[in-house]
C-alpha positions as YAML, in Angstrom:
chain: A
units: angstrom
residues:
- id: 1
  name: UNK
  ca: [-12.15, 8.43, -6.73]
- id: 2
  name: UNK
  ca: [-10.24, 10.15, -3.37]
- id: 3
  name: UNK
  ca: [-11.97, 13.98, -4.66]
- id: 4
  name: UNK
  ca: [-14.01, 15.64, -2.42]
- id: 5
  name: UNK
  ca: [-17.43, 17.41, -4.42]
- id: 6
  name: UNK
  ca: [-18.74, 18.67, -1.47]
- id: 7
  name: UNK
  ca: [-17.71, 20.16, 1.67]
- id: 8
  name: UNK
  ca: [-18.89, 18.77, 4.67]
- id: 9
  name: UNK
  ca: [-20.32, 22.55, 6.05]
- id: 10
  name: UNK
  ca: [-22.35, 22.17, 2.98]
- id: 11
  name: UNK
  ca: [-24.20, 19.36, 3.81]
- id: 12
  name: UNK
  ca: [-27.96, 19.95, 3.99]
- id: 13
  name: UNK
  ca: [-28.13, 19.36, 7.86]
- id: 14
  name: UNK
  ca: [-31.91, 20.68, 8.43]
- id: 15
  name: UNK
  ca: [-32.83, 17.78, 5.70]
- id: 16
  name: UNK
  ca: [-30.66, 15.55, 7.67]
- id: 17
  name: UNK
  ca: [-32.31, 15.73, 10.61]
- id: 18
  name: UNK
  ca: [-35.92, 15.54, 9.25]
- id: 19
  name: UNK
  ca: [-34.71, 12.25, 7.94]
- id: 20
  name: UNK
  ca: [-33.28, 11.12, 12.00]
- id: 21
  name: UNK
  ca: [-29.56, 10.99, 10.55]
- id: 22
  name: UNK
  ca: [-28.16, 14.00, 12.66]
- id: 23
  name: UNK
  ca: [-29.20, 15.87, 15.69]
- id: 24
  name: UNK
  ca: [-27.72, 19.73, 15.26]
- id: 25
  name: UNK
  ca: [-24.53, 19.25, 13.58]
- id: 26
  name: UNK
  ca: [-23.68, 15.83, 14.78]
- id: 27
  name: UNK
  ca: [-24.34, 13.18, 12.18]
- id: 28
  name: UNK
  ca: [-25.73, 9.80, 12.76]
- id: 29
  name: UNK
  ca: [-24.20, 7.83, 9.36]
- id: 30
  name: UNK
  ca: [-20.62, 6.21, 9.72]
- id: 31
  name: UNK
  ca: [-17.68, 8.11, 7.91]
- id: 32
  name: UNK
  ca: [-17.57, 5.73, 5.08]
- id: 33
  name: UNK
  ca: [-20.84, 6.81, 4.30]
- id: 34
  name: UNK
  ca: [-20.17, 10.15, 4.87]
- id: 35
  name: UNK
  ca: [-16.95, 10.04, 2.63]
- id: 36
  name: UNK
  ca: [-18.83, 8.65, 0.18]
- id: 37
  name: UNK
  ca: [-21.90, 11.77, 0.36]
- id: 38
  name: UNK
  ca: [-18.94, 14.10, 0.06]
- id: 39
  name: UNK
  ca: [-17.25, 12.44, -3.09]
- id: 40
  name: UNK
  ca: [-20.26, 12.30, -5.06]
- id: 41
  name: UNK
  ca: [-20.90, 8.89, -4.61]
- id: 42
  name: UNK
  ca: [-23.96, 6.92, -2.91]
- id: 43
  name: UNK
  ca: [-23.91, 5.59, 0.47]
- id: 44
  name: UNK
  ca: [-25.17, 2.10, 1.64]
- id: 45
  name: UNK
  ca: [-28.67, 1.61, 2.34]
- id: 46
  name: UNK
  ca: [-29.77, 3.80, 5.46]
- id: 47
  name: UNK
  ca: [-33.10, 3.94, 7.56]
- id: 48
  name: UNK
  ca: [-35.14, 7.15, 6.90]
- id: 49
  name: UNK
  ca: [-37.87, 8.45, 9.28]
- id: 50
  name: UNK
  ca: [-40.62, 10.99, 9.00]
- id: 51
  name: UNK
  ca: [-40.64, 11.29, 4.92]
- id: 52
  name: UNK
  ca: [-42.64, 13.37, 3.56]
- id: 53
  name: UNK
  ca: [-43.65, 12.64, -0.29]
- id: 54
  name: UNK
  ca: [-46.37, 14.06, -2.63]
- id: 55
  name: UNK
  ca: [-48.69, 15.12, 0.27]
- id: 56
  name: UNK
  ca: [-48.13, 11.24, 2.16]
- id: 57
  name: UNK
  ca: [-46.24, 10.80, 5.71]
- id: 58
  name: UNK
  ca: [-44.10, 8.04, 5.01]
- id: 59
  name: UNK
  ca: [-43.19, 6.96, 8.98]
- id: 60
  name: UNK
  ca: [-39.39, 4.81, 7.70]
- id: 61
  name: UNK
  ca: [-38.46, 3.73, 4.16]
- id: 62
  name: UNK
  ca: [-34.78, 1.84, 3.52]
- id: 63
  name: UNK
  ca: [-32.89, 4.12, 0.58]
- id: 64
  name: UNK
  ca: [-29.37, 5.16, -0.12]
- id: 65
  name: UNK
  ca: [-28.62, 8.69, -0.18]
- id: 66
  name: UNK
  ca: [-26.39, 11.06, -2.60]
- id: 67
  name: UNK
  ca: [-25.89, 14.67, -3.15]
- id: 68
  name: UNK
  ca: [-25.91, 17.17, -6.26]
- id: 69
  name: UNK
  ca: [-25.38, 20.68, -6.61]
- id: 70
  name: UNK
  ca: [-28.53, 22.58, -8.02]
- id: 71
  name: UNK
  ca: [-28.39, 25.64, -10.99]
- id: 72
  name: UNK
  ca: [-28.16, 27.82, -8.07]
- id: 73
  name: UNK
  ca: [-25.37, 26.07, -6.66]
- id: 74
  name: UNK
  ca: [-26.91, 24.77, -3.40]
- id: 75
  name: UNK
  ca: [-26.57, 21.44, -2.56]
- id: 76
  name: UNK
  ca: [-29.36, 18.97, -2.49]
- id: 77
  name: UNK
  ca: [-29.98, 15.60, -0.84]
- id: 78
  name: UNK
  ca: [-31.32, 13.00, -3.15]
- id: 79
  name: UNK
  ca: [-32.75, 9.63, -1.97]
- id: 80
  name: UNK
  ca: [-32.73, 6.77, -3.76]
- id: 81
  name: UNK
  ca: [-35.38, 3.88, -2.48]
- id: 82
  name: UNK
  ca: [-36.32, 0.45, -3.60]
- id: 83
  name: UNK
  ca: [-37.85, 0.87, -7.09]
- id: 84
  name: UNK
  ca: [-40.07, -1.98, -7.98]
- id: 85
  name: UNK
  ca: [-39.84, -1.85, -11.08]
- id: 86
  name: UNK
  ca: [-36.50, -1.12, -13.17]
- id: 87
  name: UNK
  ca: [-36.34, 1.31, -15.87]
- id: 88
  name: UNK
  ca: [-33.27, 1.66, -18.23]
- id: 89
  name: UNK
  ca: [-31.63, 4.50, -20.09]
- id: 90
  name: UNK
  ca: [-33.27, 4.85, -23.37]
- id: 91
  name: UNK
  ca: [-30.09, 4.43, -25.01]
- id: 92
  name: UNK
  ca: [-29.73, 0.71, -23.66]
- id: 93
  name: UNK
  ca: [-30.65, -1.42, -25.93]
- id: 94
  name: UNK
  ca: [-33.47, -4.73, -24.45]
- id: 95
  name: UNK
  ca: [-30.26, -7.37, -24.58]
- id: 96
  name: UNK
  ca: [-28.09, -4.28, -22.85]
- id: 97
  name: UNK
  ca: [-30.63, -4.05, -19.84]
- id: 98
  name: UNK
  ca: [-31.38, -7.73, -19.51]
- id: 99
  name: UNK
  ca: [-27.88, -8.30, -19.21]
- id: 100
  name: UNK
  ca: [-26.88, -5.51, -16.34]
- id: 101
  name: UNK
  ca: [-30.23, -6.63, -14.43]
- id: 102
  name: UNK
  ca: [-29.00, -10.47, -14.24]
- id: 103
  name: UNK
  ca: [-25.67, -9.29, -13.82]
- id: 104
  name: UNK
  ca: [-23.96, -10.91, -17.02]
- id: 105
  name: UNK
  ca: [-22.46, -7.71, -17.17]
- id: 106
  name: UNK
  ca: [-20.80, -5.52, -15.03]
- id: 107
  name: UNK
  ca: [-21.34, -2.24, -17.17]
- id: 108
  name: UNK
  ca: [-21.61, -0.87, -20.24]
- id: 109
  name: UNK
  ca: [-20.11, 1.63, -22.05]
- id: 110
  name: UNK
  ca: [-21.83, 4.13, -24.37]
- id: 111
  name: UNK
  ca: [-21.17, 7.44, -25.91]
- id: 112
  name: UNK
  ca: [-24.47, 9.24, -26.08]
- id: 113
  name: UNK
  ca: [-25.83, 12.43, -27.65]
- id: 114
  name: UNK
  ca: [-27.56, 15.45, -25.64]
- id: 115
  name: UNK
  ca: [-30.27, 17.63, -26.99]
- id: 116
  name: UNK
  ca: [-27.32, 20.42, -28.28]
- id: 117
  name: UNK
  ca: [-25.55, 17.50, -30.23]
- id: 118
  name: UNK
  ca: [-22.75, 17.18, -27.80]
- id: 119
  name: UNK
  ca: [-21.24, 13.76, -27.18]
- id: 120
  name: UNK
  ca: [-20.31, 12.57, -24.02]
- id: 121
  name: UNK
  ca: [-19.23, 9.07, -23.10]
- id: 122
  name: UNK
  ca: [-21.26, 6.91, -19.68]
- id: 123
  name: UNK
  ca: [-20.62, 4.20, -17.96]
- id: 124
  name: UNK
  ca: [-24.07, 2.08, -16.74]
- id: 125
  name: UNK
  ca: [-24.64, 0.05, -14.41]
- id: 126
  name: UNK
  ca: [-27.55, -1.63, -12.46]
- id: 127
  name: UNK
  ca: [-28.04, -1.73, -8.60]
- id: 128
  name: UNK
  ca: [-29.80, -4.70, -7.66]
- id: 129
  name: UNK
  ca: [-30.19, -3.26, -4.06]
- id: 130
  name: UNK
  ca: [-32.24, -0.06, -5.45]
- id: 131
  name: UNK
  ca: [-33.57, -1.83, -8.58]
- id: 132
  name: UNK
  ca: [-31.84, 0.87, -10.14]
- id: 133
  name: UNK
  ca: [-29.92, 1.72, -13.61]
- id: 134
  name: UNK
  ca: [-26.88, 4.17, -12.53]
- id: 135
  name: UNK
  ca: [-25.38, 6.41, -15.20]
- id: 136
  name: UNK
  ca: [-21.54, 8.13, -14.97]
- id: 137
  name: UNK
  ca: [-19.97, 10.44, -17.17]
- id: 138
  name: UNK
  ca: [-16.50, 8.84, -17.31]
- id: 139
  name: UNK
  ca: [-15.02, 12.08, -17.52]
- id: 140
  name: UNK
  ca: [-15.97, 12.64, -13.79]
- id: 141
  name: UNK
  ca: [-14.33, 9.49, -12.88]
- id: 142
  name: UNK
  ca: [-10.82, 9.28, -11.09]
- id: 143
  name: UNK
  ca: [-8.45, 6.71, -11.02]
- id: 144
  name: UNK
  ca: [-5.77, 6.55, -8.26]
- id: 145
  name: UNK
  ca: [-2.54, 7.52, -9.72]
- id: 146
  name: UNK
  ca: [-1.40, 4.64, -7.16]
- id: 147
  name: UNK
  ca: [-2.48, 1.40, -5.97]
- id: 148
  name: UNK
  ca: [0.23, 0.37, -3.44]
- id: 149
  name: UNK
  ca: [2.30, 2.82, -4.17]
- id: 150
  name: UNK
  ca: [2.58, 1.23, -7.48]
- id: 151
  name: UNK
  ca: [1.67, 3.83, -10.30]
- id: 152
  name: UNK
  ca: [-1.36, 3.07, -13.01]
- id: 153
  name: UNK
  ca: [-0.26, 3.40, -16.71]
- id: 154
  name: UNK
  ca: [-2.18, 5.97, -18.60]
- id: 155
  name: UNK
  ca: [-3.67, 2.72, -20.51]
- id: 156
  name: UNK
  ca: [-4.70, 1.57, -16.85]
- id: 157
  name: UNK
  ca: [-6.55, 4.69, -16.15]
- id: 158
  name: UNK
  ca: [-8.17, 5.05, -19.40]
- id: 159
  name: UNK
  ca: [-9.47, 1.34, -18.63]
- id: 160
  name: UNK
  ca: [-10.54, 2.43, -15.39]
- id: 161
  name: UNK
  ca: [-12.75, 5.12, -16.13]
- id: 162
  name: UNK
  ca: [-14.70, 2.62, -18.61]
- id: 163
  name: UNK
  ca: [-15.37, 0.02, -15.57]
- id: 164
  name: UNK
  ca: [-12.74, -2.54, -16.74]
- id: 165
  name: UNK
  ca: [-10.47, -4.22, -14.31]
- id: 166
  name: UNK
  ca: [-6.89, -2.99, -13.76]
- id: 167
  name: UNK
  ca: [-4.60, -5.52, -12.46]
- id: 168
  name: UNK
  ca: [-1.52, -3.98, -10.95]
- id: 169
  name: UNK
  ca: [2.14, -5.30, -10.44]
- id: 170
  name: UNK
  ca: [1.59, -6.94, -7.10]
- id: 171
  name: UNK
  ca: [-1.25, -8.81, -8.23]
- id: 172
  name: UNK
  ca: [-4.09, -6.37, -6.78]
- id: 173
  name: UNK
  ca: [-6.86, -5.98, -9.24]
- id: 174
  name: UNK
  ca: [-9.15, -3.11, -9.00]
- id: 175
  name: UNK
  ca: [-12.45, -1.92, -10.85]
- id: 176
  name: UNK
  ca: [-14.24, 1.32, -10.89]
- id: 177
  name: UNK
  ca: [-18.30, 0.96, -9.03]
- id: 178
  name: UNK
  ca: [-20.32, 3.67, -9.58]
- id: 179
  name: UNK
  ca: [-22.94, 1.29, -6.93]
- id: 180
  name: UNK
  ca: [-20.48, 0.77, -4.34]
- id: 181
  name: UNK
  ca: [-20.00, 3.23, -1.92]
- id: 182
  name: UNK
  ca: [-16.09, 3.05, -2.09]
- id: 183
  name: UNK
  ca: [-16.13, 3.51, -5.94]
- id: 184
  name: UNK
  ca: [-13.85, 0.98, -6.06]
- id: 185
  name: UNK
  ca: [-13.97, -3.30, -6.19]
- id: 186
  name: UNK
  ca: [-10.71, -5.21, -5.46]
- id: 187
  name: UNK
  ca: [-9.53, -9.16, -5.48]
- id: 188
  name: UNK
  ca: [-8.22, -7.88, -1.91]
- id: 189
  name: UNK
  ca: [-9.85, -7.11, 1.47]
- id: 190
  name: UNK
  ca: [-7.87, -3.67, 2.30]
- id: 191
  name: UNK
  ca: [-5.78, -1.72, -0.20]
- id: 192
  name: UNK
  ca: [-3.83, 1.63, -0.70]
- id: 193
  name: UNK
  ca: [-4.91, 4.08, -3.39]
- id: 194
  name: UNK
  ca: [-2.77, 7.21, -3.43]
- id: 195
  name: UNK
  ca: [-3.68, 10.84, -6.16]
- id: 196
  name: UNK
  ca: [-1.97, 13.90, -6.86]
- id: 197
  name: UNK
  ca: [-3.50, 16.49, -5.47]
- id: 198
  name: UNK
  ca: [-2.06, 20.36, -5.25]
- id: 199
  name: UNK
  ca: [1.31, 18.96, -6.10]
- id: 200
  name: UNK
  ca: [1.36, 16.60, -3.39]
- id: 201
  name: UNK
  ca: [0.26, 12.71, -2.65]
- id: 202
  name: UNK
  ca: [-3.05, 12.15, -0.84]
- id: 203
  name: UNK
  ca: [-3.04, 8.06, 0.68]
- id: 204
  name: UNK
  ca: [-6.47, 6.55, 1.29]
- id: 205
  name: UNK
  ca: [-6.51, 2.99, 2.98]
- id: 206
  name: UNK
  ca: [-9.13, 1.21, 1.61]
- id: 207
  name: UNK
  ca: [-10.31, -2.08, 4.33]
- id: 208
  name: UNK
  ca: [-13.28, -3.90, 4.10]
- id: 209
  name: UNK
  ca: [-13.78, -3.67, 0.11]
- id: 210
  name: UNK
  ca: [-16.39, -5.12, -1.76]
- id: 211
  name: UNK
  ca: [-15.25, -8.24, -4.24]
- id: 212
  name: UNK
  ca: [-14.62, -8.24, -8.14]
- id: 213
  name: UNK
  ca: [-18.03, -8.88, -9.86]
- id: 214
  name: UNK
  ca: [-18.65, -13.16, -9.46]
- id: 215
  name: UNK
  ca: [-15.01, -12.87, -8.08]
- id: 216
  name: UNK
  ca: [-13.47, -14.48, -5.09]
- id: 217
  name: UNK
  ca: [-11.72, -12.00, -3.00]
- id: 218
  name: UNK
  ca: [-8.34, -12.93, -1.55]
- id: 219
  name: UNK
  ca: [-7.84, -11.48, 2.55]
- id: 220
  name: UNK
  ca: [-4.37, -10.96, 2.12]
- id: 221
  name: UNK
  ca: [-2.93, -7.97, 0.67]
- id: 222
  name: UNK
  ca: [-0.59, -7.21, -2.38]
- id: 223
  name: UNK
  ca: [2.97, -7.96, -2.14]
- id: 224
  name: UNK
  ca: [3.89, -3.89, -1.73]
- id: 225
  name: UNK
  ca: [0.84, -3.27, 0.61]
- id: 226
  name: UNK
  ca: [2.77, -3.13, 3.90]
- id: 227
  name: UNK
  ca: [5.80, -0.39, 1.56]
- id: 228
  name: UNK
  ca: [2.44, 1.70, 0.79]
- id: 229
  name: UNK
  ca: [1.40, 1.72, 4.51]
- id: 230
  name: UNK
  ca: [4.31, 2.91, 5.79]
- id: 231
  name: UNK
  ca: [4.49, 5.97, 3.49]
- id: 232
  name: UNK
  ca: [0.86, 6.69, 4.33]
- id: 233
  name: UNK
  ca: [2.14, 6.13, 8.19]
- id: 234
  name: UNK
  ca: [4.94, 8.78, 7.09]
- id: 235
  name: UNK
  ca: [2.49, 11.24, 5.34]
- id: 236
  name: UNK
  ca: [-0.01, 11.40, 8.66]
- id: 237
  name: UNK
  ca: [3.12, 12.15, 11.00]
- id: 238
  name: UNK
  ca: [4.08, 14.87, 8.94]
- id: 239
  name: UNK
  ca: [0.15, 16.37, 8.68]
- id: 240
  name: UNK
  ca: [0.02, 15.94, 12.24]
- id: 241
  name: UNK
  ca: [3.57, 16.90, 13.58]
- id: 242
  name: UNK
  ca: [3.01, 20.69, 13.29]
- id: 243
  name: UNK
  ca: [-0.62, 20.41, 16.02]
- id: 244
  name: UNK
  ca: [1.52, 18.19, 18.19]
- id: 245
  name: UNK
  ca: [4.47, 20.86, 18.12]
- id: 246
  name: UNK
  ca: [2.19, 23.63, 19.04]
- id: 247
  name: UNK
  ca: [0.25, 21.78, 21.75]
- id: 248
  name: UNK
  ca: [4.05, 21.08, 23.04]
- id: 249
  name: UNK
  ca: [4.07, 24.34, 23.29]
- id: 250
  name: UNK
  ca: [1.15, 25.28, 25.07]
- id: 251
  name: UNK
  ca: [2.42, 22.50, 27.64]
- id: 252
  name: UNK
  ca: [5.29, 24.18, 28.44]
- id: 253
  name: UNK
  ca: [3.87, 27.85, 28.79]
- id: 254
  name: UNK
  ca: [0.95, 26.09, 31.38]
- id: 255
  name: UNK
  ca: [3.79, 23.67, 33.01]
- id: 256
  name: UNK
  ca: [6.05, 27.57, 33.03]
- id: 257
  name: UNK
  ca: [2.96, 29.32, 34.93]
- id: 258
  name: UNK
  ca: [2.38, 26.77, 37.38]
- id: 259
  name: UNK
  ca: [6.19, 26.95, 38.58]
- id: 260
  name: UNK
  ca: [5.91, 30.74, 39.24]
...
């Protein structure tokens, strides 16, 4: 969920700015987009200008946009427009697909054969903005090892990765969207998601989320919200503390020169 895939140097900036999202190196797409681009995930829906498809100019077209790295390892940016018509996995049964395109369910969960006989288990679900089945290899799906700075259960993760909902301690209840640009749903407006990552805690606040599926959302946060914020408060001093201590620095030797 927090995991980078891509590094933002990687980004396919000539492709970018044939589409009018960047000039040079300077992006035009908010960082929550952006975030999401570099996770692996799918941003919202974005203007595009100038496309050019199959031979056609195509002067603006409304798509979200995602990124995947090629055989060769370079990284490619895929769009992802308005179909207008949907077409499911294969593997879905009719009931399956009618049910994820009328949203009577969230996801589903299948374990699926490839051509070599291996077995790998996806979560699907439908995006009623693109007209659009998604699929996700739950392996490649993260859970926080926090949500307020309350820890998930190994049971809560396992549940997460399949797209159920994971109710925590403090009453925050989360769910894993491959759709939404956060990867995550919640019962609450803002939230604190923390992982382990190098042998130390990465915080992530979460504001503006998306509701549960046919859910009301409640605006205020869980009971140990406020605990969680000020560790993350604690854990951005500390990143930043050694650049202020060496622009102190710097102060004094330019504050030392002047005086001679």
């Amino acid at each position: 969920m927090l995991r980078q895939q891509f590094k933002r140097e990687e980004l396919p900036m000539e492709e970018l700015q044939k589409l009018g999202l960047a000039d040079w190196n300077v992006l035009h797409i908010d960082d929550d987009d952006l975030a999401a681009l570099l996770a692996g995930r799918r941003t919202d829906m974005l203007r595009l200008e100038n496309l050019e498809q199959q031979g056609l100019h195509i002067p603006a077209l409304d798509a979200k946009l995602s990124l995947r790295r090629n055989e060769d390892g370079k990284v490619e940016l895929l769009a992802h427009p308005i179909y207008k018509y949907a077409e499911g996995p294969e593997y879905l049964t009719d009931i399956e697909k009618e049910s994820l395109e009328k949203g009577e369910a969230v996801n589903v969960v299948k374990t699926i054969s490839d051509g070599e006989g291996d077995k790998r288990e996806v979560l699907v679900e439908f995006d009623n903005e693109t007209n659009e089945f998604i699929e996700v290899d739950t392996g490649k799906i993260f859970p926080p090892d926090e949500i307020n700075g309350i820890p998930l259960t190994k049971e809560q993760k396992k549940n997460y990765r399949k797209g159920k909902e994971v109710e925590t301690e403090d009453g925050t209840t989360i769910q894993y969207s491959a759709q939404d640009k956060h990867a995550i749903r919640a019962n609450r407006l803002a939230l604190i998601a923390s992982i382990l990552i190098d042998g130390g805690v990465s915080y992530v606040l979460f504001k503006g989320l998306n509701a549960l599926f046919n859910k009301k959302q409640e605006a205020a946060p869980g009971k140990n919200f406020n605990q969680a914020l000020e560790k993350l408060k604690e854990a951005e001093a500390k990143r930043v503390a050694p650049d202020i201590k060496a622009d102190k620095g710097e102060d004094e030797e330019i504050s030392e020169s002047i005086s001679r």
